[in-house]
Amino acid sequence: MGTRPSRRALLFGGATTMVGAAAGLAGAAVLAPRGEPGPVLDAHGANGAQRIGFHGQRQPGIETPAPAHAVFIGLDLRRGSDRAGERDALERLLRLLSQDAARLMDGRGVLADTEPELAAHPARLTVTFGLGPHAVGLLNRDLAPRWLRPLEAFGIDELDAAYGQSDLLLQLCCDDPVTLAHARRALLKDTRSLASTAWVQAGFRPAYGSAPDGSTMRNLFGQLDGSANPSGERLERALWGGENLEPWIENGTSLVLRRIRMDLDGWDEADRPGRDFSLGRRQGSGAPLHGGGEHDSVDPGALDELGLPLLSADSHVARALPRGVDEVIWRRGYKYVDGVESGLLFASYQADVEKQFLPIQRRLAGADLLNQWTTPLGSAVYAIPPGCLPGGFIGGGLPEAGRR
Amino acid sequence: MGTRPSRRALLFGGATTMVGAAAGLAGAAVLAPRGEPGPVLDAHGANGAQRIGFHGQRQPGIETPAPAHAVFIGLDLRRGSDRAGERDALERLLRLLSQDAARLMDGRGVLADTEPELAAHPARLTVTFGLGPHAVGLLNRDLAPRWLRPLEAFGIDELDAAYGQSDLLLQLCCDDPVTLAHARRALLKDTRSLASTAWVQAGFRPAYGSAPDGSTMRNLFGQLDGSANPSGERLERALWGGENLEPWIENGTSLVLRRIRMDLDGWDEADRPGRDFSLGRRQGSGAPLHGGGEHDSVDPGALDELGLPLLSADSHVARALPRGVDEVIWRRGYKYVDGVESGLLFASYQADVEKQFLPIQRRLAGADLLNQWTTPLGSAVYAIPPGCLPGGFIGGGLPEAGRR
């Protein structure tokens, strides 16, 4: 790690926001043009040294590229006898975990870490904090956004409370499973006296460098999943708000996390045309059934030469297609295999759950040919607070900052 | 994948053994000297295209570098009414799975694969076959090695039959968790009519490119684990036999797989000197307590200036230290986190379990300071048959080949 001081200076020198930190990272190595990535390597030619900065106006782990592994951890605060005491405990916890997160993402162990050696390869580790209704209520009742509550019941749901709403969410993402296992344990140890673990859900994506950079991930049905994810200004507005779309707090956003079981055995019985008909895209290329490429827009009214619709109105893409400019979400989910159960940890970020996520979800719950092979088992909604600067902690600015 | 045909030609051109295939791989990209690895990248700069050849005199997944992820799958053959029928079924299964393995390792789906897209990035996928006593007995009773039976009971064991001996073992290793999930499912689908799944145990190591190449992996205690692994001629003899050390069949070897729970909470209570004393090495550097570097030999008789032993006779390294030239094993294990249980999928390859593995294991079971934090929960022994050439299948040569 002989190059570490200069790398750190480069990464953290003037970077106060995530965007700045990302730009710093890009400057630390030659990044090839989109589609022809050159991996960001350290002096050893390894990617384990890649760091993402914790501090900034926005939290990391949202817009930053999704690493290969994630662990979503639901925490419940120990209930106390009075609100002031509970709030103090929550702030202590958030302060401690923010400090831990900054150190771990920098490749250092947490304070009093018994295995700091396992933290030495951060490999794009990020720690992202989410607040459930009770936690926001403790920090600032006036700030609680109207959408911060359990989603309405959908007919397709078979929800298990074991994967339900928690007071806090920790989202850990990392390219290295060893670093991630250590970070998970180190953080959880520091929560023990103040919170209990409601659930831990682990997921995966393609390994770093395995697929061409910028390519869309496939889900366990073999489908390209996330082809319609926004970019550029559309992404900026979807996540952080913009004209007519207000986030609950400046540089804050929201996360809807749903555990969706996928019936792989049932899916195997569907032939390729049946699969493509249900999705509305071709499994191989991700192109809409009416033609074009993966990222070309979907035309739900496209007709074949006989005047018949090429896309079923109940196909997944036809139902998911935005009906207005607000219906844009940022999907950053992970696949999971848990014993004999497989599926998707569907993770959707958006400035406003009600305006962006819910209209799409309602349509898909109402009718979507894919629903016969998918079952939502878990559901939780979190307010994602802004990032913090050195010396601060996630959630620390909430009492002071008002709605923007 | 525009470069695929030439890569394939390069990889499989003249390679009939794994060593040859590995040499072919090395030729496909610039490999930097040991310690300063240059990742092997395809035309996209990604490592997902790295293939390891399935065919050869020896099976892959043993000497080949251990990728980031592994799944060990125990299979039990469906019992039939007569031995000939059971043997036919076993051969059908091995033929089918060998064909599947060759295709998957080459980045293709299995025959009639419903999601071949998920096989497109092999990322060093290997599939390795092991045979339990019943399977070897079916193929050739005369070949069954004397050590192919459950290990003797050790006082430290708390064995759970759920992780016990099975008729067959499939060891899948891969750098990409998505490719691995697909391969696991594709292979298991093809076993359904002929075998049942006894257990699936998943483990991990550092991600590809995360740590410098050739560096020793750390276990979840933070210790360097595998510092004493052999290399060169010593490795060749340990795995495949040599003077005074005979394998059960030429180009065959054996695997002892033990699931060892590690008490991380208890380990946390030990301070650094106590940890180092128990191991006999320093956690940070891996150096023996009497000095030197990680790979320097251990001197169990080393004394300090007062004439006191520097290494406890009950330290792990002192107990594990080979007492003769035969006591050499090739460890290629994986860490695991399974709910609240963490530990090591200890995987030890050796030509002869009795001469190489058992003496070490008996000493460690008798006394090893680390035992207070570790508990063997699972144990199984497999005969690893030779590899196969195109058109053949693993286990196919057993009836013909005799002991060498």
Tab-separated table of N, CA and C in Angstrom, chain A residues 169-237:
chain	number	residue	atom	x	y	z
A	169	LEU	N	-32.027	1.071	8.267
A	169	LEU	CA	-31.474	0.177	7.255
A	169	LEU	C	-30.003	0.506	7.073
A	170	LEU	N	-29.199	-0.539	7.038
A	170	LEU	CA	-27.820	-0.377	6.578
A	170	LEU	C	-27.704	-1.141	5.271
A	171	GLN	N	-27.261	-0.455	4.238
A	171	GLN	CA	-27.010	-1.104	2.958
A	171	GLN	C	-25.501	-1.114	2.753
A	172	LEU	N	-24.921	-2.299	2.726
A	172	LEU	CA	-23.491	-2.433	2.499
A	172	LEU	C	-23.281	-3.024	1.107
A	173	CYS	N	-22.446	-2.391	0.309
A	173	CYS	CA	-22.134	-2.906	-1.018
A	173	CYS	C	-20.621	-2.976	-1.156
A	174	CYS	N	-20.130	-4.033	-1.799
A	174	CYS	CA	-18.681	-4.199	-1.919
A	174	CYS	C	-18.381	-5.233	-3.000
A	175	ASP	N	-17.247	-5.056	-3.663
A	175	ASP	CA	-16.857	-6.052	-4.657
A	175	ASP	C	-16.190	-7.261	-4.035
A	176	ASP	N	-15.732	-7.145	-2.794
A	176	ASP	CA	-14.990	-8.242	-2.191
A	176	ASP	C	-15.811	-8.880	-1.067
A	177	PRO	N	-16.128	-10.169	-1.188
A	177	PRO	CA	-16.976	-10.788	-0.173
A	177	PRO	C	-16.319	-10.869	1.208
A	178	VAL	N	-14.993	-10.894	1.245
A	178	VAL	CA	-14.314	-10.957	2.542
A	178	VAL	C	-14.409	-9.605	3.246
A	179	THR	N	-14.104	-8.553	2.517
A	179	THR	CA	-14.228	-7.207	3.069
A	179	THR	C	-15.658	-6.957	3.545
A	180	LEU	N	-16.606	-7.422	2.763
A	180	LEU	CA	-18.015	-7.206	3.101
A	180	LEU	C	-18.387	-7.969	4.367
A	181	ALA	N	-17.923	-9.212	4.484
A	181	ALA	CA	-18.235	-10.005	5.683
A	181	ALA	C	-17.670	-9.326	6.929
A	182	HIS	N	-16.469	-8.790	6.798
A	182	HIS	CA	-15.875	-8.099	7.940
A	182	HIS	C	-16.642	-6.830	8.279
A	183	ALA	N	-16.973	-6.044	7.262
A	183	ALA	CA	-17.675	-4.779	7.501
A	183	ALA	C	-19.034	-5.038	8.144
A	184	ARG	N	-19.716	-6.037	7.653
A	184	ARG	CA	-21.026	-6.404	8.210
A	184	ARG	C	-20.908	-6.735	9.690
A	185	ARG	N	-19.897	-7.534	10.001
A	185	ARG	CA	-19.729	-7.931	11.392
A	185	ARG	C	-19.291	-6.755	12.264
A	186	ALA	N	-18.356	-5.964	11.741
A	186	ALA	CA	-17.842	-4.837	12.526
A	186	ALA	C	-18.969	-3.840	12.836
A	187	LEU	N	-19.806	-3.565	11.847
A	187	LEU	CA	-20.901	-2.623	12.061
A	187	LEU	C	-21.944	-3.214	13.020
A	188	LEU	N	-22.271	-4.465	12.816
A	188	LEU	CA	-23.302	-5.071	13.671
A	188	LEU	C	-22.855	-5.147	15.129
A	189	LYS	N	-21.557	-5.375	15.336
A	189	LYS	CA	-21.066	-5.399	16.716
A	189	LYS	C	-21.340	-4.063	17.397
A	190	ASP	N	-21.189	-2.987	16.638
A	190	ASP	CA	-21.379	-1.661	17.235
A	190	ASP	C	-22.846	-1.283	17.406
A	191	THR	N	-23.744	-2.112	16.892
A	191	THR	CA	-25.169	-1.816	17.090
A	191	THR	C	-25.757	-2.565	18.279
A	192	ARG	N	-25.022	-3.557	18.797
A	192	ARG	CA	-25.634	-4.516	19.718
A	192	ARG	C	-26.306	-3.899	20.935
A	193	SER	N	-25.668	-2.880	21.511
A	193	SER	CA	-26.227	-2.351	22.751
A	193	SER	C	-27.417	-1.435	22.484
A	194	LEU	N	-27.568	-0.954	21.263
A	194	LEU	CA	-28.595	0.047	20.990
A	194	LEU	C	-29.698	-0.433	20.050
A	195	ALA	N	-29.462	-1.544	19.381
A	195	ALA	CA	-30.453	-2.002	18.398
A	195	ALA	C	-30.386	-3.515	18.274
A	196	SER	N	-31.450	-4.080	17.742
A	196	SER	CA	-31.453	-5.509	17.443
A	196	SER	C	-31.550	-5.688	15.928
A	197	THR	N	-31.053	-6.811	15.450
A	197	THR	CA	-31.063	-7.062	14.008
A	197	THR	C	-32.391	-7.697	13.623
A	198	ALA	N	-33.159	-6.998	12.794
A	198	ALA	CA	-34.451	-7.532	12.360
A	198	ALA	C	-34.251	-8.572	11.261
A	199	TRP	N	-33.369	-8.275	10.316
A	199	TRP	CA	-33.088	-9.224	9.233
A	199	TRP	C	-31.796	-8.833	8.539
A	200	VAL	N	-31.232	-9.799	7.854
A	200	VAL	CA	-30.058	-9.574	7.002
A	200	VAL	C	-30.380	-10.233	5.667
A	201	GLN	N	-30.289	-9.489	4.596
A	201	GLN	CA	-30.565	-10.042	3.273
A	201	GLN	C	-29.359	-9.771	2.376
A	202	ALA	N	-28.764	-10.844	1.887
A	202	ALA	CA	-27.557	-10.725	1.071
A	202	ALA	C	-27.885	-10.973	-0.393
A	203	GLY	N	-27.262	-10.204	-1.256
A	203	GLY	CA	-27.501	-10.360	-2.689
A	203	GLY	C	-26.236	-10.196	-3.492
A	204	PHE	N	-26.346	-10.482	-4.764
A	204	PHE	CA	-25.168	-10.413	-5.619
A	204	PHE	C	-25.521	-9.915	-7.011
A	205	ARG	N	-24.504	-9.455	-7.684
A	205	ARG	CA	-24.533	-8.997	-9.069
A	205	ARG	C	-23.286	-9.564	-9.739
A	206	PRO	N	-23.083	-9.273	-11.010
A	206	PRO	CA	-21.842	-9.767	-11.636
A	206	PRO	C	-20.602	-9.238	-10.919
A	207	ALA	N	-19.561	-10.043	-10.900
A	207	ALA	CA	-18.303	-9.641	-10.279
A	207	ALA	C	-17.725	-8.420	-10.980
A	208	TYR	N	-16.923	-7.683	-10.236
A	208	TYR	CA	-16.199	-6.555	-10.823
A	208	TYR	C	-15.386	-7.040	-12.012
A	209	GLY	N	-15.569	-6.409	-13.139
A	209	GLY	CA	-14.768	-6.765	-14.310
A	209	GLY	C	-15.293	-7.959	-15.069
A	210	SER	N	-16.374	-8.563	-14.586
A	210	SER	CA	-16.847	-9.779	-15.255
A	210	SER	C	-17.598	-9.457	-16.534
A	211	ALA	N	-18.434	-8.447	-16.467
A	211	ALA	CA	-19.194	-8.041	-17.653
A	211	ALA	C	-18.718	-6.659	-18.071
A	212	PRO	N	-18.900	-6.307	-19.338
A	212	PRO	CA	-18.486	-4.967	-19.772
A	212	PRO	C	-19.135	-3.895	-18.906
A	213	ASP	N	-18.388	-2.886	-18.544
A	213	ASP	CA	-18.878	-1.808	-17.706
A	213	ASP	C	-20.081	-1.146	-18.378
A	214	GLY	N	-21.042	-0.787	-17.573
A	214	GLY	CA	-22.205	-0.097	-18.100
A	214	GLY	C	-23.238	-1.035	-18.697
A	215	SER	N	-22.943	-2.330	-18.753
A	215	SER	CA	-23.930	-3.256	-19.306
A	215	SER	C	-25.001	-3.540	-18.251
A	216	THR	N	-26.188	-3.845	-18.698
A	216	THR	CA	-27.312	-4.079	-17.801
A	216	THR	C	-27.196	-5.483	-17.188
A	217	MET	N	-27.487	-5.567	-15.906
A	217	MET	CA	-27.449	-6.850	-15.204
A	217	MET	C	-28.605	-7.734	-15.668
A	218	ARG	N	-28.381	-9.029	-15.662
A	218	ARG	CA	-29.478	-9.965	-15.902
A	218	ARG	C	-29.996	-10.499	-14.567
A	219	ASN	N	-31.301	-10.712	-14.499
A	219	ASN	CA	-31.848	-11.346	-13.306
A	219	ASN	C	-31.781	-12.865	-13.457
A	220	LEU	N	-32.279	-13.575	-12.461
A	220	LEU	CA	-32.142	-15.038	-12.490
A	220	LEU	C	-33.100	-15.699	-13.490
A	221	PHE	N	-34.028	-14.930	-14.058
A	221	PHE	CA	-34.812	-15.429	-15.193
A	221	PHE	C	-34.014	-15.321	-16.490
A	222	GLY	N	-32.857	-14.700	-16.426
A	222	GLY	CA	-32.035	-14.512	-17.620
A	222	GLY	C	-32.323	-13.201	-18.339
A	223	GLN	N	-33.249	-12.412	-17.800
A	223	GLN	CA	-33.650	-11.155	-18.456
A	223	GLN	C	-32.721	-10.005	-18.078
A	224	LEU	N	-32.475	-9.131	-19.036
A	224	LEU	CA	-31.800	-7.880	-18.706
A	224	LEU	C	-32.744	-7.099	-17.801
A	225	ASP	N	-32.223	-6.629	-16.677
A	225	ASP	CA	-33.077	-6.048	-15.646
A	225	ASP	C	-32.519	-4.675	-15.287
A	226	GLY	N	-33.211	-3.645	-15.730
A	226	GLY	CA	-32.752	-2.287	-15.465
A	226	GLY	C	-32.485	-1.511	-16.748
A	227	SER	N	-32.959	-2.051	-17.875
A	227	SER	CA	-32.714	-1.390	-19.166
A	227	SER	C	-33.275	0.025	-19.176
A	228	ALA	N	-34.354	0.254	-18.428
A	228	ALA	CA	-35.011	1.568	-18.472
A	228	ALA	C	-34.481	2.499	-17.385
A	229	ASN	N	-33.446	2.091	-16.662
A	229	ASN	CA	-32.904	2.970	-15.625
A	229	ASN	C	-32.488	4.309	-16.240
A	230	PRO	N	-32.789	5.407	-15.551
A	230	PRO	CA	-32.457	6.732	-16.113
A	230	PRO	C	-30.966	7.037	-15.983
A	231	SER	N	-30.545	8.057	-16.683
A	231	SER	CA	-29.168	8.541	-16.555
A	231	SER	C	-29.194	10.058	-16.692
A	232	GLY	N	-28.069	10.675	-16.432
A	232	GLY	CA	-27.921	12.116	-16.621
A	232	GLY	C	-28.931	12.933	-15.822
A	233	GLU	N	-29.512	13.918	-16.474
A	233	GLU	CA	-30.436	14.825	-15.792
A	233	GLU	C	-31.689	14.110	-15.311
A	234	ARG	N	-32.087	13.077	-16.059
A	234	ARG	CA	-33.275	12.320	-15.668
A	234	ARG	C	-33.026	11.565	-14.364
A	235	LEU	N	-31.820	11.052	-14.234
A	235	LEU	CA	-31.450	10.360	-12.997
A	235	LEU	C	-31.366	11.355	-11.841
A	236	GLU	N	-30.747	12.491	-12.092
A	236	GLU	CA	-30.601	13.526	-11.067
A	236	GLU	C	-31.967	13.912	-10.499
A	237	ARG	N	-32.915	14.144	-11.385
A	237	ARG	CA	-34.245	14.541	-10.926
A	237	ARG	C	-34.953	13.391	-10.210
